[in-house]
PDB file of C-alpha atoms in Angstrom:
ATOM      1  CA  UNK A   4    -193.722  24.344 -16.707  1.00 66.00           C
ATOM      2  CA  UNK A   5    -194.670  20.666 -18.469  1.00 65.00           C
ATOM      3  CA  UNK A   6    -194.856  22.415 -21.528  1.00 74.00           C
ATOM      4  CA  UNK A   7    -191.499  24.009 -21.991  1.00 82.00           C
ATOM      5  CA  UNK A   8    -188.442  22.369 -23.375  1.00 85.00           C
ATOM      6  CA  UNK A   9    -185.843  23.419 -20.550  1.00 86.00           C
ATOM      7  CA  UNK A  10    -187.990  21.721 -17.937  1.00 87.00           C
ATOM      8  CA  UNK A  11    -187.715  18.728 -20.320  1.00 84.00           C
ATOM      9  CA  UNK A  12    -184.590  18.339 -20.668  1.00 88.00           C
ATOM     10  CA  UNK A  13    -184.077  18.263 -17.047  1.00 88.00           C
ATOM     11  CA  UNK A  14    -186.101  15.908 -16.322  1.00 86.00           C
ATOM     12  CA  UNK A  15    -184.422  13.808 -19.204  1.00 87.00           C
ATOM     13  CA  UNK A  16    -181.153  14.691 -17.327  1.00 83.00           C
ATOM     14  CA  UNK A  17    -182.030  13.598 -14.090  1.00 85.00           C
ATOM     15  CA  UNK A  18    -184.049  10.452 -15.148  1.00 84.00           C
ATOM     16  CA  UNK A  19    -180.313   9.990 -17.127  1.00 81.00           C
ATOM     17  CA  UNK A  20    -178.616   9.835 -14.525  1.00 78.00           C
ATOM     18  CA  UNK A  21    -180.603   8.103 -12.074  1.00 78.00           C
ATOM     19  CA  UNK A  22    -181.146   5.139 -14.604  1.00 79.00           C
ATOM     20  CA  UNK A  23    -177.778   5.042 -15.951  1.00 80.00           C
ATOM     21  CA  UNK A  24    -175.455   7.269 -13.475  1.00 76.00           C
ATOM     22  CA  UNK A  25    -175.104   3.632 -10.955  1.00 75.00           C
ATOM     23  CA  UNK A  26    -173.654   1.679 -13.669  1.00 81.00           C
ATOM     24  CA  UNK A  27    -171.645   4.888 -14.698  1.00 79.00           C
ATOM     25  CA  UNK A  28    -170.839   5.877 -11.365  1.00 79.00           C
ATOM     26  CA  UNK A  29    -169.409   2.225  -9.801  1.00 83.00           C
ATOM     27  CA  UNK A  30    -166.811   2.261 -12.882  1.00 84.00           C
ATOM     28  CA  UNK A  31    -165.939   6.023 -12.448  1.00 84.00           C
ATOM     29  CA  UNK A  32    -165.817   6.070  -8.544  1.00 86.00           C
ATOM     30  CA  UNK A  33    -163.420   2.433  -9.064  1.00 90.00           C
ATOM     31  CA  UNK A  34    -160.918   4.285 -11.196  1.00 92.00           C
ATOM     32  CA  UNK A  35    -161.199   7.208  -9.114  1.00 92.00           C
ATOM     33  CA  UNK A  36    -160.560   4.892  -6.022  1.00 94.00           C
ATOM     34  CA  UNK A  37    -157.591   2.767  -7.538  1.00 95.00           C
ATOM     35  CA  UNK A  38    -156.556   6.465  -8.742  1.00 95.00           C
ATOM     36  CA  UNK A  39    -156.570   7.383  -5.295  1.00 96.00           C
ATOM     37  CA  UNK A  40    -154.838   4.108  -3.988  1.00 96.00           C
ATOM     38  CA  UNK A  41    -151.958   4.864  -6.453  1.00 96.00           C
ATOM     39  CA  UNK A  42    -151.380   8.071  -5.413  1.00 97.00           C
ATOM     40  CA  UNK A  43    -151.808   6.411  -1.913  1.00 96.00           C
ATOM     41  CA  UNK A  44    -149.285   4.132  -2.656  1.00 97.00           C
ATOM     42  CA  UNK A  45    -146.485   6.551  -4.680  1.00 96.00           C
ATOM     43  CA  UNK A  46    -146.974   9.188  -1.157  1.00 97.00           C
ATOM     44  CA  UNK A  47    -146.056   6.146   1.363  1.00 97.00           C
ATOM     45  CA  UNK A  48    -143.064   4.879  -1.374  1.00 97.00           C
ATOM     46  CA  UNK A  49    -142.156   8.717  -1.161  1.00 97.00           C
ATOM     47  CA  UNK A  50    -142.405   9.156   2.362  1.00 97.00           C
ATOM     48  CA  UNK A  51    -140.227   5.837   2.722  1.00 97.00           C
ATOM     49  CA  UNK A  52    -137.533   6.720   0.622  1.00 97.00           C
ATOM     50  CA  UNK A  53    -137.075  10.085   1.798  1.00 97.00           C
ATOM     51  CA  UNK A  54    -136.527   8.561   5.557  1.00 97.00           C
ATOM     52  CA  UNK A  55    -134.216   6.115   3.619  1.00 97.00           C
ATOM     53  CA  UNK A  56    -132.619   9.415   2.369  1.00 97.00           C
ATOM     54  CA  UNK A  57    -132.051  11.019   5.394  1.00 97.00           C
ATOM     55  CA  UNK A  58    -131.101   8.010   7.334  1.00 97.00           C
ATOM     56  CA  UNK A  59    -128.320   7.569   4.575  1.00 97.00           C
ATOM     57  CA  UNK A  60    -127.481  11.399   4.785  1.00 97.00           C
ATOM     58  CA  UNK A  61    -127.097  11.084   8.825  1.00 97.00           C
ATOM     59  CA  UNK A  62    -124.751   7.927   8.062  1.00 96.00           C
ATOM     60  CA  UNK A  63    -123.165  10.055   5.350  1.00 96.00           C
ATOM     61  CA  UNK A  64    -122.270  12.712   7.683  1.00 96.00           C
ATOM     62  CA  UNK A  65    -121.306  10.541  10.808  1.00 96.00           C
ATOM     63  CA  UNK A  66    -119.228   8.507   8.650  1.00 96.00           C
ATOM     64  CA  UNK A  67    -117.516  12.223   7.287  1.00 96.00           C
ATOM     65  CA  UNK A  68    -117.167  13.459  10.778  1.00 96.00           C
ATOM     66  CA  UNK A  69    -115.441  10.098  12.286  1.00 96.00           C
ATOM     67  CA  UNK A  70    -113.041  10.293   9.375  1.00 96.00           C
ATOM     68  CA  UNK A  71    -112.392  13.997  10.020  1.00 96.00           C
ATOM     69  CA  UNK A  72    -111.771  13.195  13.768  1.00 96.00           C
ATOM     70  CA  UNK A  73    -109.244  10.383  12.553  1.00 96.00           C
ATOM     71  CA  UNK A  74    -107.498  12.777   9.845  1.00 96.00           C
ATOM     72  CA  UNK A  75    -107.431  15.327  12.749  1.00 96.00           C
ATOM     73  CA  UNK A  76    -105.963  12.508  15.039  1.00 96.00           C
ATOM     74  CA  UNK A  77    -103.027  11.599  12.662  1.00 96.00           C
ATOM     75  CA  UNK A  78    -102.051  14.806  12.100  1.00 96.00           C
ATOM     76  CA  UNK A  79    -101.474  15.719  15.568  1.00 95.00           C
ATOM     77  CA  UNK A  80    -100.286  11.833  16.200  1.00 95.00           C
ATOM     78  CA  UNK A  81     -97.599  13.178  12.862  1.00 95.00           C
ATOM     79  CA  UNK A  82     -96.618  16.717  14.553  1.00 95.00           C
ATOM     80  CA  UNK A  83     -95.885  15.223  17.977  1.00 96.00           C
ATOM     81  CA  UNK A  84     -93.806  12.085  16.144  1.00 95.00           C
ATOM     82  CA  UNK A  85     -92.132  14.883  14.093  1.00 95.00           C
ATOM     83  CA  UNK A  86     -91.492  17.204  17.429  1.00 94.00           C
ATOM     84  CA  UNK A  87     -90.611  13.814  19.199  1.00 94.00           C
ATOM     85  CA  UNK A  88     -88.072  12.757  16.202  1.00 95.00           C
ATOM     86  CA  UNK A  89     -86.990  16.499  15.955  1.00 94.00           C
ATOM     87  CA  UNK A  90     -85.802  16.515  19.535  1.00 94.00           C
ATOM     88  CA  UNK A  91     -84.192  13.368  19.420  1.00 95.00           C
ATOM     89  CA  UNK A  92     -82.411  14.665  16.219  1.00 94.00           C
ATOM     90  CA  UNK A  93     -81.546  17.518  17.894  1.00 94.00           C
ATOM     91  CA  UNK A  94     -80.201  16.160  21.226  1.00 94.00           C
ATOM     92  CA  UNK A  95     -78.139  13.513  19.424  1.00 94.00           C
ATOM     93  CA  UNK A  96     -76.487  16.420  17.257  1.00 94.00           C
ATOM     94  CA  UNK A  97     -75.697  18.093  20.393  1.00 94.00           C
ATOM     95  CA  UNK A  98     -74.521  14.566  22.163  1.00 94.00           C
ATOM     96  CA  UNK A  99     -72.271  14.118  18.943  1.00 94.00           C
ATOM     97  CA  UNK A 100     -70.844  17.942  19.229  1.00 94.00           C
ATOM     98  CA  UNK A 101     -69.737  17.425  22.600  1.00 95.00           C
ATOM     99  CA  UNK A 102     -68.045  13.931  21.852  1.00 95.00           C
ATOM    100  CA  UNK A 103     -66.067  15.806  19.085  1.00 94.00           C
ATOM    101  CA  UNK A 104     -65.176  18.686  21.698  1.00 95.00           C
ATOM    102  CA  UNK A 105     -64.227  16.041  24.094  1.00 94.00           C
ATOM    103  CA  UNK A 106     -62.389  14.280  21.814  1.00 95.00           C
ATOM    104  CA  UNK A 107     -60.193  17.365  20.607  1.00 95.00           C
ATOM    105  CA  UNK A 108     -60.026  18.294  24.199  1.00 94.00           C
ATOM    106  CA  UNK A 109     -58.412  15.387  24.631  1.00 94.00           C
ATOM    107  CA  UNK A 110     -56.132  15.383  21.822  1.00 95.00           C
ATOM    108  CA  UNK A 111     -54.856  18.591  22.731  1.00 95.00           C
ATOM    109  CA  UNK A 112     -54.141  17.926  26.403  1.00 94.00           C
ATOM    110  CA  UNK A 113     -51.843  14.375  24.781  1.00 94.00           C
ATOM    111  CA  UNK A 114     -50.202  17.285  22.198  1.00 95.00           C
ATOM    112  CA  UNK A 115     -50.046  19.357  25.353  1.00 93.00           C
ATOM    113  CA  UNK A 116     -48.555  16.581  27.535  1.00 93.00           C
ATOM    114  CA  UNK A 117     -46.650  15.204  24.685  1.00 93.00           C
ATOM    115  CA  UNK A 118     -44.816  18.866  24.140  1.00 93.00           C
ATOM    116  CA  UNK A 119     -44.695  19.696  27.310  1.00 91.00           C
ATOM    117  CA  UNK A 120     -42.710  16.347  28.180  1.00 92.00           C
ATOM    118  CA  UNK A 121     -40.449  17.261  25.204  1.00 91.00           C
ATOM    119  CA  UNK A 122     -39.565  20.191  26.758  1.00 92.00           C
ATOM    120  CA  UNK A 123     -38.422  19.069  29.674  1.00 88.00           C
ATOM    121  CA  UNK A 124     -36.574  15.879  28.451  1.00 91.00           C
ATOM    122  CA  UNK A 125     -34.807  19.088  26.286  1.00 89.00           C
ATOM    123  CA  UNK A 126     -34.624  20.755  29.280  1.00 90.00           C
ATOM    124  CA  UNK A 127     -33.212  17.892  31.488  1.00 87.00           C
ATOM    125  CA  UNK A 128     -30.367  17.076  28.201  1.00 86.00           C
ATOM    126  CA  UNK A 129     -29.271  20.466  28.505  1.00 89.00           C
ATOM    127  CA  UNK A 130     -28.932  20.920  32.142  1.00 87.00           C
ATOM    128  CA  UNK A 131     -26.696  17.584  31.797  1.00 86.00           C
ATOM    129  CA  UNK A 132     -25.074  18.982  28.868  1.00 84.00           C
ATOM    130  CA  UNK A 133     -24.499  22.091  31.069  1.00 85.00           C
ATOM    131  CA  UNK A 134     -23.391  19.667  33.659  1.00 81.00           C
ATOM    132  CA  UNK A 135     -21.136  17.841  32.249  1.00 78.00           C
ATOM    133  CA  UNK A 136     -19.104  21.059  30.696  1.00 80.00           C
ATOM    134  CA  UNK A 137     -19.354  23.021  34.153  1.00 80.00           C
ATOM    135  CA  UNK A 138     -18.649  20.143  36.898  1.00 76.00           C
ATOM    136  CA  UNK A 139     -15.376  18.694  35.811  1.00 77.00           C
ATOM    137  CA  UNK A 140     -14.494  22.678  35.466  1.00 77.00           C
ATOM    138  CA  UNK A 141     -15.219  23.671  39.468  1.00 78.00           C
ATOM    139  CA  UNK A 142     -15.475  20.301  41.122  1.00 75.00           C
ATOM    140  CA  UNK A 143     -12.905  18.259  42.502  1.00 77.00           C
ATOM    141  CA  UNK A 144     -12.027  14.735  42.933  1.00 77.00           C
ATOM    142  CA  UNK A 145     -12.714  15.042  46.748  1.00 81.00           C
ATOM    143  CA  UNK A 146     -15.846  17.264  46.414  1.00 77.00           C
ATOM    144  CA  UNK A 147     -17.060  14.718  43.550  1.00 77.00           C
ATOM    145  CA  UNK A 148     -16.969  11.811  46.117  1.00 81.00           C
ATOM    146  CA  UNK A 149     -18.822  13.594  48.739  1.00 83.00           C
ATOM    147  CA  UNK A 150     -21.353  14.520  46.669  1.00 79.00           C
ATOM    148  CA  UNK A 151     -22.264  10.895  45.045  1.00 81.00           C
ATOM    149  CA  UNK A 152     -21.690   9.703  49.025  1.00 84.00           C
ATOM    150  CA  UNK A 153     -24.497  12.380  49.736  1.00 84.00           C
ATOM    151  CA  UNK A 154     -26.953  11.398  47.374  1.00 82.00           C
ATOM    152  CA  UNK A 155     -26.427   7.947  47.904  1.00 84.00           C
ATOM    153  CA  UNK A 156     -27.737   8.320  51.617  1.00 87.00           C
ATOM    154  CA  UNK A 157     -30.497  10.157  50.247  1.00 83.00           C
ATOM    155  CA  UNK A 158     -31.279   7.428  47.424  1.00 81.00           C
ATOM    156  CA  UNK A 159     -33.952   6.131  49.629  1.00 84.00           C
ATOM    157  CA  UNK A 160     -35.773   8.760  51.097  1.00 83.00           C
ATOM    158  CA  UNK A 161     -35.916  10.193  47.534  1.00 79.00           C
ATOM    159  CA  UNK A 162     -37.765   7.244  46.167  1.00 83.00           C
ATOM    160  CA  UNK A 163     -40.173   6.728  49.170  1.00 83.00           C
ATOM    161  CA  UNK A 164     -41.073  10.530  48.444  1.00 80.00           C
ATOM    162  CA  UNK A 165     -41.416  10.216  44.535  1.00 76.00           C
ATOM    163  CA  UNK A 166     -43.345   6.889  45.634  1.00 77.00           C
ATOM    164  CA  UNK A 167     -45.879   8.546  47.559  1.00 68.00           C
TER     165      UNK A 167
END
């Protein structure tokens, strides 16, 4: 065993590293720990920013659905204004209609009156024209007289009825 080279080396190995593996080992296990500590470090700045992520995605989709609840609140604020001014539109069309049909209502009852007076002022000149060629023709003096006598007396009960 003393004698043979493998045994040797080691021992050379092992007397290596126990004389010169502490002054290896403290600058190896440092970078390995500041190694460590940066990985540390970049896992916590990670693990921090993705919490900053989804704290900004949560905003980002409150923020979307409050401004889809407000789009969806216009619109239906728009279709009931439009209904509202729709109706309106629509009742004021019909208000105006029935002021035109009034109106020509009314115009033809004055052509209606108007005419219809006409026709009896036409009426009333004929029946004097009549009048006028028939009386002297089968009325006397003497029957004349009694006549205007008789509707003198009546004069007054004529005009209380046409009064009333």
């Amino acid at each position: 065993m003393f004698h043979e080279a493998g045994f040797w080396v080691a021992v050379s190995f092992v007397l290596f590293f126990v004389l010169v593996g502490k002054k290896l080992w403290t600058p190896i296990a440092a970078v390995l720990d500041s190694r460590a500590e940066l990985i540390r470090r970049e896992l916590d700045e990670a693990a921090r920013l993705r919490r900053e992520a989804e704290q900004m995605l949560e905003d980002a989709t409150r923020e979307r659905e409050q401004a889809l609840a407000e789009a969806r609140s216009m619109v239906e604020q728009s279709r009931k204004q439009a209904e509202d001014m729709a109706a309106k539109a629509r009742a004021e069309a019909e208000a105006a209609v029935q002021r035109h049909e009034q109106m020509a209502r009314d115009r033809i009852s004055a052509v209606e009156r108007a005419a219809l007076k006409e026709v009896r002022q036409l009426a009333i000149d004929a029946a004097v024209d009549a009048a006028h060629a028939i009386i002297p023709q089968t009325l006397d003096d003497k029957a004349a007289s009694a006549l205007v006598d008789q509707a003198l007396a009546g004069l007054p009960a004529a005009m209380a009825r046409q009064a009333a």
